[in-house]
mmCIF file of C-alpha atoms in Angstrom:
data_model
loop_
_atom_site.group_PDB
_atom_site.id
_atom_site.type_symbol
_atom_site.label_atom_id
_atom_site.label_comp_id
_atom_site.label_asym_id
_atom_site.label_seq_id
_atom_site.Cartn_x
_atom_site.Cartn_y
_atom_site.Cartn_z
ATOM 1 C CA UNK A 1289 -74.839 34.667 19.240
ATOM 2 C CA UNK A 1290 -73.693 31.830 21.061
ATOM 3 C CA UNK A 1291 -74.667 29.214 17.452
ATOM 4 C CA UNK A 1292 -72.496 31.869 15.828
ATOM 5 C CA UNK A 1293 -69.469 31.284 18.180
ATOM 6 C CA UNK A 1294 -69.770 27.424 17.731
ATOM 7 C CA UNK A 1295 -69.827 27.717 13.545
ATOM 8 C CA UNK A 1296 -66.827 29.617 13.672
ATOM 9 C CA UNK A 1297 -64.597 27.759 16.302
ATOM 10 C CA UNK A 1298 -65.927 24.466 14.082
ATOM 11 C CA UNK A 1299 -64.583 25.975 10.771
ATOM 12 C CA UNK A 1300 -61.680 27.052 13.012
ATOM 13 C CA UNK A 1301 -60.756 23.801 13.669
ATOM 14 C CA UNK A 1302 -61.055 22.680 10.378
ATOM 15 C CA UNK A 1303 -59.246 25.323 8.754
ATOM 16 C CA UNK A 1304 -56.362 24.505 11.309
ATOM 17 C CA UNK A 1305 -56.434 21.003 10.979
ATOM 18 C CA UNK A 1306 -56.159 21.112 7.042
ATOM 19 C CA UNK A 1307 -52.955 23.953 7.283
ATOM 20 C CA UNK A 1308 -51.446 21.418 9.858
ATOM 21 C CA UNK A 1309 -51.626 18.408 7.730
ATOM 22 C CA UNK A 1310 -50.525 20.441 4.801
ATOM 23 C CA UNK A 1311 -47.750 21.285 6.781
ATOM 24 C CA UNK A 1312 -46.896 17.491 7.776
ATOM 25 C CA UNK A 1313 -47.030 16.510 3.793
ATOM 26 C CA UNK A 1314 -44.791 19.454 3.527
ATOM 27 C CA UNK A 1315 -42.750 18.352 5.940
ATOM 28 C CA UNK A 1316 -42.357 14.928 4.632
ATOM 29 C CA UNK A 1317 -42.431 15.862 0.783
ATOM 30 C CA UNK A 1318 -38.888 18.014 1.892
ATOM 31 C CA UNK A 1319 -37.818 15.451 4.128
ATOM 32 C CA UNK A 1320 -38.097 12.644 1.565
ATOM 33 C CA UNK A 1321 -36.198 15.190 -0.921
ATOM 34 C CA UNK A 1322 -33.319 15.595 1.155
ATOM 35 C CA UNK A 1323 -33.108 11.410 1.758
ATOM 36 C CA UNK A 1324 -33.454 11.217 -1.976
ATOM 37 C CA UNK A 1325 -30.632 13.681 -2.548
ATOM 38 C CA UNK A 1326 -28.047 12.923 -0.065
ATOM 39 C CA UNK A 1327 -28.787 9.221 -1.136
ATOM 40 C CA UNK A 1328 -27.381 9.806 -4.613
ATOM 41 C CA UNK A 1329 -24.560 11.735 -2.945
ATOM 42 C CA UNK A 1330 -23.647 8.620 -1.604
ATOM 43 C CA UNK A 1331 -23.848 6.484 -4.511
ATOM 44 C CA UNK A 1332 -21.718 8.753 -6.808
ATOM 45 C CA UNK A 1333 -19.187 9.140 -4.055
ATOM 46 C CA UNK A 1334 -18.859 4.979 -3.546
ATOM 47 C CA UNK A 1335 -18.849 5.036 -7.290
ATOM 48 C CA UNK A 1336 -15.662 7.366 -7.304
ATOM 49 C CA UNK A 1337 -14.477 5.668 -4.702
ATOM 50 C CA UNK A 1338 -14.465 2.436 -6.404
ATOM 51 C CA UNK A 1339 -13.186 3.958 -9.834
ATOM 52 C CA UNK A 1340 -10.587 5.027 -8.263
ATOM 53 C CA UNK A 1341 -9.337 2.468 -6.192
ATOM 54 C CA UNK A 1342 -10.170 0.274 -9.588
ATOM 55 C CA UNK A 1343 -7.798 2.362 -11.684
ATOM 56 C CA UNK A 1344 -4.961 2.514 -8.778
ATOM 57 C CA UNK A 1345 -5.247 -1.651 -9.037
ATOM 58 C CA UNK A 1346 -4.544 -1.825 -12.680
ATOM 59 C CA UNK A 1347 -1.925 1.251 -11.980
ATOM 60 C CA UNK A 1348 0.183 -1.300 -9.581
ATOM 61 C CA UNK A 1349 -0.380 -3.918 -12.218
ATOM 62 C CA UNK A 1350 1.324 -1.989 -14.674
ATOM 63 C CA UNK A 1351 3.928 -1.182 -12.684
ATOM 64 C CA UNK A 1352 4.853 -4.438 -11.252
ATOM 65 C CA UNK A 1353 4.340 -5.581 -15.098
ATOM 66 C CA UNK A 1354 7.863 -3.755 -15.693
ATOM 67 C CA UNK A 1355 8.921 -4.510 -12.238
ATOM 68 C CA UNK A 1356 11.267 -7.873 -12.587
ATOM 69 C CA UNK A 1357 12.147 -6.197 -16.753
ATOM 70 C CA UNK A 1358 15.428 -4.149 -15.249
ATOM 71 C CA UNK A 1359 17.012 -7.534 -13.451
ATOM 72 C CA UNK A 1360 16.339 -9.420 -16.674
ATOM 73 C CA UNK A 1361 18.202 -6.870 -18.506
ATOM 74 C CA UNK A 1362 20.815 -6.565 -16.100
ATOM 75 C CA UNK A 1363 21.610 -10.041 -16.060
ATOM 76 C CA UNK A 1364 21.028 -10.617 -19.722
ATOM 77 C CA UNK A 1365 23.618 -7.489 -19.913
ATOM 78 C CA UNK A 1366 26.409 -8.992 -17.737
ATOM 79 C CA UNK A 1367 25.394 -12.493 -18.572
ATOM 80 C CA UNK A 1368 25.826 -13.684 -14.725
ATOM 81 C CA UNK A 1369 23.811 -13.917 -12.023
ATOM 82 C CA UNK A 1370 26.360 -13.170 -9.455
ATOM 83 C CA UNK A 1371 24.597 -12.956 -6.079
ATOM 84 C CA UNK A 1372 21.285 -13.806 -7.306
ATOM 85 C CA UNK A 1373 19.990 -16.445 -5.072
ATOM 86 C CA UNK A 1374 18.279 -19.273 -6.770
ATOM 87 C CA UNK A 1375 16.514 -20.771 -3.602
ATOM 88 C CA UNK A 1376 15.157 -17.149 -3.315
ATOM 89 C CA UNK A 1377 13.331 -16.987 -6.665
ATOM 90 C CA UNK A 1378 11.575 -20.397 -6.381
ATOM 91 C CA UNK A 1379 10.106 -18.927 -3.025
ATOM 92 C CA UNK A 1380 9.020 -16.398 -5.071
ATOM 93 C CA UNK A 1381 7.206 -18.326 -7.647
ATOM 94 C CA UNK A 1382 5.595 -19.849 -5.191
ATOM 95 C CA UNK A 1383 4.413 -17.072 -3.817
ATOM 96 C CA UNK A 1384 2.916 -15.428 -6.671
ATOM 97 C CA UNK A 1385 1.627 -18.626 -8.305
ATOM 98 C CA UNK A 1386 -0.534 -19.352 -5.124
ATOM 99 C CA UNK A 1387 -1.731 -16.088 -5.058
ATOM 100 C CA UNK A 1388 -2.910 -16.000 -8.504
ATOM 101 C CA UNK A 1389 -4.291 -19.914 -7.857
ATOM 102 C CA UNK A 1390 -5.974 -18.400 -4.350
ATOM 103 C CA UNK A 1391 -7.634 -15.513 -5.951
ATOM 104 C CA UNK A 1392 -8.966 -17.121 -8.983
ATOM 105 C CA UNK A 1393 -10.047 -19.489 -6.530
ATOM 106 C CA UNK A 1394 -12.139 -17.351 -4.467
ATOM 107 C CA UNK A 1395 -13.139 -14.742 -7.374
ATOM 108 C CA UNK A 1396 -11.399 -11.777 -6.325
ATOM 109 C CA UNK A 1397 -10.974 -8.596 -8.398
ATOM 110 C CA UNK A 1398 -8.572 -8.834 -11.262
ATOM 111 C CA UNK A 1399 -7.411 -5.879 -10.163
ATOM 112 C CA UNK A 1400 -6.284 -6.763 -6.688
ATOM 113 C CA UNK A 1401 -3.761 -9.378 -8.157
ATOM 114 C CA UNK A 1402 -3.382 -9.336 -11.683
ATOM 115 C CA UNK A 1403 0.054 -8.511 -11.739
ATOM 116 C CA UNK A 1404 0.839 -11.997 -10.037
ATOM 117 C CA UNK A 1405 0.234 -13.771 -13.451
ATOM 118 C CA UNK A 1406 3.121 -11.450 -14.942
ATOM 119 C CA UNK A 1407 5.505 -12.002 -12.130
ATOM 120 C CA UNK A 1408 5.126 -15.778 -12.454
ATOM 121 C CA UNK A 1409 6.252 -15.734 -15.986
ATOM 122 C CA UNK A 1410 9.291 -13.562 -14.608
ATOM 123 C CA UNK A 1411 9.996 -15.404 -12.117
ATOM 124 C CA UNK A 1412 10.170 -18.154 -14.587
ATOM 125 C CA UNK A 1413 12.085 -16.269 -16.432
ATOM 126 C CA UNK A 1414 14.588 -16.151 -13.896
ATOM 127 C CA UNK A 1415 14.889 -19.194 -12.785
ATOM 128 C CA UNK A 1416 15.792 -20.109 -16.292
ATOM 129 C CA UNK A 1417 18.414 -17.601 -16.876
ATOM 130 C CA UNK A 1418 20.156 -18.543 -14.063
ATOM 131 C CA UNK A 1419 19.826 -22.136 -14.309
ATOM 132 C CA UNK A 1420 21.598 -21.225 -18.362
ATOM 133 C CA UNK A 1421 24.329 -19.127 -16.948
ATOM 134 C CA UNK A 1422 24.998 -21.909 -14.454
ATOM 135 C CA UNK A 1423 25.729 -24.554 -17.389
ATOM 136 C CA UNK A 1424 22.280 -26.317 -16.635
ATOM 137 C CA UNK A 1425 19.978 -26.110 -19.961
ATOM 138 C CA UNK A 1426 18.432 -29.427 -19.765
ATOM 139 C CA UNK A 1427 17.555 -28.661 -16.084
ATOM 140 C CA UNK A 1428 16.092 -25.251 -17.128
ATOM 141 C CA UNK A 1429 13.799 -26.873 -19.696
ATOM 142 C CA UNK A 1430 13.016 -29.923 -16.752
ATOM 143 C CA UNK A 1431 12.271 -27.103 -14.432
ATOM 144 C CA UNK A 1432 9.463 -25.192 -16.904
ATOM 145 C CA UNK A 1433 8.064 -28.343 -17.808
ATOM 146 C CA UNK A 1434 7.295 -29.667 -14.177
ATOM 147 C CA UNK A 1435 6.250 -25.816 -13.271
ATOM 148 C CA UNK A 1436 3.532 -25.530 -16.210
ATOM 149 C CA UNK A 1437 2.198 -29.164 -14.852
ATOM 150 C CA UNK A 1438 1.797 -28.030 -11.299
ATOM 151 C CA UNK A 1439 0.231 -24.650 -12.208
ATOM 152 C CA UNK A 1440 -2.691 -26.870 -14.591
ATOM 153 C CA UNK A 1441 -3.287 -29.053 -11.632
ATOM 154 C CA UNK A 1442 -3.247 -25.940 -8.809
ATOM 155 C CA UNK A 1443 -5.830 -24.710 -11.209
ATOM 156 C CA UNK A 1444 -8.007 -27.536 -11.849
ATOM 157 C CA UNK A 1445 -11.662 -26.705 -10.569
ATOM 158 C CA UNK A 1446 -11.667 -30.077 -8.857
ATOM 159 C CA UNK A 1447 -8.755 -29.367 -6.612
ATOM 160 C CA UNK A 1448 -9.487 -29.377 -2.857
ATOM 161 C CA UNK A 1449 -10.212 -25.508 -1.357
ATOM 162 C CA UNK A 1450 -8.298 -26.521 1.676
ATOM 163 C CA UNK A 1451 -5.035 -27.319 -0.643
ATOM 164 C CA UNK A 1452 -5.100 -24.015 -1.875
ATOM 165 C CA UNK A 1453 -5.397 -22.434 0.992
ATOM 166 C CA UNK A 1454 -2.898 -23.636 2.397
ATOM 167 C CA UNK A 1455 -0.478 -23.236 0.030
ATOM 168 C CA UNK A 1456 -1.424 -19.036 0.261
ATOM 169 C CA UNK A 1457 -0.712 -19.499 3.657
ATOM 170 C CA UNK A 1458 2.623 -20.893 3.007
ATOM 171 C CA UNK A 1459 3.427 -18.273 0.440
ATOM 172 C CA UNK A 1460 3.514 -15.319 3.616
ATOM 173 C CA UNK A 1461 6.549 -17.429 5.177
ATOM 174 C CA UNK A 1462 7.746 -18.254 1.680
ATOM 175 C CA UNK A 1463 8.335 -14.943 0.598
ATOM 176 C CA UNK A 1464 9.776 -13.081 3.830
ATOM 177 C CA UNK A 1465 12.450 -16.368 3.598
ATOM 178 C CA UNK A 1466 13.169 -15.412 0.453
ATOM 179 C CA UNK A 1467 14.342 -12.186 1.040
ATOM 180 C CA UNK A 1468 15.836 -13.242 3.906
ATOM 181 C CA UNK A 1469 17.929 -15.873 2.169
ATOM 182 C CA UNK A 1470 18.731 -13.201 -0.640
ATOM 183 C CA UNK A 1471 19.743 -10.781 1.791
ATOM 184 C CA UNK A 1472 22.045 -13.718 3.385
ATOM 185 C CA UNK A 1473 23.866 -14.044 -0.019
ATOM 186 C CA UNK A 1474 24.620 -10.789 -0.204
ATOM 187 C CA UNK A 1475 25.520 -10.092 2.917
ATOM 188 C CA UNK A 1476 28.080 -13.271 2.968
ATOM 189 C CA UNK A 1477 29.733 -11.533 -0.370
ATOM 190 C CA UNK A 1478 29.623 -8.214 0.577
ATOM 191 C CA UNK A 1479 28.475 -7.068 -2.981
ATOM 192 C CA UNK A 1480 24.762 -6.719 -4.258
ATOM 193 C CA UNK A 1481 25.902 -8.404 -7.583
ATOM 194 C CA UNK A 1482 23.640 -8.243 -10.331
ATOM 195 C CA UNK A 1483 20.439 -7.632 -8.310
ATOM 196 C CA UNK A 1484 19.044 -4.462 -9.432
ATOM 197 C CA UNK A 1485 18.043 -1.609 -6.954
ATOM 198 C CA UNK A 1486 15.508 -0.366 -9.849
ATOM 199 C CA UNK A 1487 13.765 -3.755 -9.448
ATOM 200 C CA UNK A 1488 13.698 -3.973 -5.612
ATOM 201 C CA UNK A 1489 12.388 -0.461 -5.325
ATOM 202 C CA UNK A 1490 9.281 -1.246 -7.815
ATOM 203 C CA UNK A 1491 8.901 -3.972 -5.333
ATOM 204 C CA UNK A 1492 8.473 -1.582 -2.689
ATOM 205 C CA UNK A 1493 6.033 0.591 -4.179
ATOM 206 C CA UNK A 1494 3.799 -2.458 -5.262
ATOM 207 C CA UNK A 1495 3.707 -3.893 -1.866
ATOM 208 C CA UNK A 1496 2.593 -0.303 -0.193
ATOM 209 C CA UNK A 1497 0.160 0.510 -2.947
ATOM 210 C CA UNK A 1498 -1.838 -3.273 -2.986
ATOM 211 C CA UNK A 1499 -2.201 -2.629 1.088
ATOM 212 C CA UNK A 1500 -4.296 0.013 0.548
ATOM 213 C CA UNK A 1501 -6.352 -1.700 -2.262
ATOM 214 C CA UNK A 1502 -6.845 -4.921 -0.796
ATOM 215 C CA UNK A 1503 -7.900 -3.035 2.411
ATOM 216 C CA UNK A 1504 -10.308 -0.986 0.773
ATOM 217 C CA UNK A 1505 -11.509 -3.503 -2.236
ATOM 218 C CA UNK A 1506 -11.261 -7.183 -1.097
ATOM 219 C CA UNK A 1507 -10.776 -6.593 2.801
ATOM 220 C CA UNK A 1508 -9.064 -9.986 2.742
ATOM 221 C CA UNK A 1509 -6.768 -10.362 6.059
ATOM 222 C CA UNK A 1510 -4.695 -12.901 4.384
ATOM 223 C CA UNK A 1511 -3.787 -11.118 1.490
ATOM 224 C CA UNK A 1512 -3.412 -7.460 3.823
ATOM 225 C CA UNK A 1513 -0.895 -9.182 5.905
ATOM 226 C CA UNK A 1514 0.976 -11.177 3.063
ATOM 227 C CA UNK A 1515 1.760 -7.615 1.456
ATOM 228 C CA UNK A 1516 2.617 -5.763 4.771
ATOM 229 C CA UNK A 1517 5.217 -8.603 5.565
ATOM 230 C CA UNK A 1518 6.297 -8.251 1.820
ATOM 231 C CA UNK A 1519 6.510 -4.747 2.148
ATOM 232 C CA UNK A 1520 9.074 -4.540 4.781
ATOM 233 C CA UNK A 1521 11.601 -7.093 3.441
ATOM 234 C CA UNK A 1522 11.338 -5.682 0.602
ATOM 235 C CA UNK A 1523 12.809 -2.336 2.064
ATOM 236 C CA UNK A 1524 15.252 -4.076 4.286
ATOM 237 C CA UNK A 1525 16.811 -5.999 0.762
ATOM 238 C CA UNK A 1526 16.718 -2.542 -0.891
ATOM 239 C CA UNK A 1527 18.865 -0.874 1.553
ATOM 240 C CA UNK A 1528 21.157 -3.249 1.516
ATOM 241 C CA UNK A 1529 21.515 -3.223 -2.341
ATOM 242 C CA UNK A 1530 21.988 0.110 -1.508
ATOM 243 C CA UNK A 1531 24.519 0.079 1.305
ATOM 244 C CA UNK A 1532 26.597 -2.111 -0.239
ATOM 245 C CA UNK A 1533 26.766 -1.070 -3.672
ATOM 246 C CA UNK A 1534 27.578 2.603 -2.286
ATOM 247 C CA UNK A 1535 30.206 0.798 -0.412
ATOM 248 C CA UNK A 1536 31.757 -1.102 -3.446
ATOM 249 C CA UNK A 1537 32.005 2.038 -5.568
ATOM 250 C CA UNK A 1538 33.986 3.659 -2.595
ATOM 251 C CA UNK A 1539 36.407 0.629 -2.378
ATOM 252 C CA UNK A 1540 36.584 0.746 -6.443
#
């Protein structure tokens, strides 16, 4: 009786032992499932993620493509660049061209400042048209010739890091004194001129929309803060456009 008590607690235990191991590779088996699944939940949503913010980049660089096209009209249109501050546009170019030079530079995403390659050539552009309207061709040709030479040495792969740096640096202060100086001109004439409001506003939009790519994409502090401080002049010079052009068309 008592050898029959001891040969069934013995296959007891074994009996036990085997469901409760079972159970633990059970246990695991669904555990490792559920890391497997909610691990490819979180690759196709970073995927998304990045195919989105991807396709908002190249968005912004289609708009700001078009961006600088209604002042070149408009002042191909009235043939005068009334107001238009030429100091204002080289801070520009510099602006953009050290961007583009800093990014290729450090290998950044097209997408995060491609559209700086087509505002250099309208900034260009620009400068040129004004430069012709002024009576000054042979400076306007000077002026692209000297530009295309500093943009092939900026880009040279031998040229210092600490050069271009620094010039991205300077572009921040560069372009919020640029739209302070153009905001200065029109303030001192009391008329927007031939600036257009279309163009400014485009402005706006681009500087809003790249803050949220470059903080989600690049997470570059220089480039977050160059487009905030952008951003905000940008909307100070287009309610002034605003302002005063409402104002002439009451006085008219």
């Amino acid at each position: 009786m008592a050898s029959m008590e001891l040969l069934t607690s013995y296959y007891t235990g074994i009996i036990t032992s085997r469901l409760d191991r079972d159970d633990e590779i059970l246990r695991n088996g669904v555990q490792h499932t559920c890391f497997h699944e909610i691990g490819e939940i979180v690759m196709r949503r970073h995927v998304e993620g990045s195919c989105l913010l991807t396709v908002l980049g190249y968005i912004l660089i289609g708009t700001m493509t078009i961006s600088q096209v209604p002042q070149i009209f408009k002042i191909l249109r009235k043939r005068s660049t009334l107001c238009v501050s030429f100091c204002s546009l080289l801070l520009l170019l510099q602006a953009s061209s050290s961007t583009v030079a800093y990014a290729i530079y450090n290998r950044l995403s097209f997408s995060a400042w491609g559209e700086h390659i087509v505002l250099m050539f309208m900034f260009v552009v620009l400068v040129c048209l004004l430069l012709q309207y002024n009576q000054r061709p042979i400076a306007s040709l000077v002026f692209m010739t000297v530009y295309i030479l500093c943009m092939v040495l900026l880009l040279w792969p031998s040229v210092p890091q600490r050069l271009v740096q620094t010039l991205y640096l300077l572009s921040m202060p560069a372009m919020v004194l640029s739209r302070v100086l153009q905001m200065y001109k029109i303030h001192r004439t009391k008329c927007p001129g031939q600036l257009s409001a279309t163009s400014s506003f485009l402005c706006i939009f681009h500087g809003l929309g790249r803050i949220t790519t470059s903080i989600l994409t690049t997470g570059d502090r220089l480039m977050i803060i160059a487009f905030a401080i952008g951003s905000l002049f940008n909307v100070l010079l287009f309610l002034q456009v605003m302002f005063y052009r409402r104002k002439t068309k009451k006085v008219a």
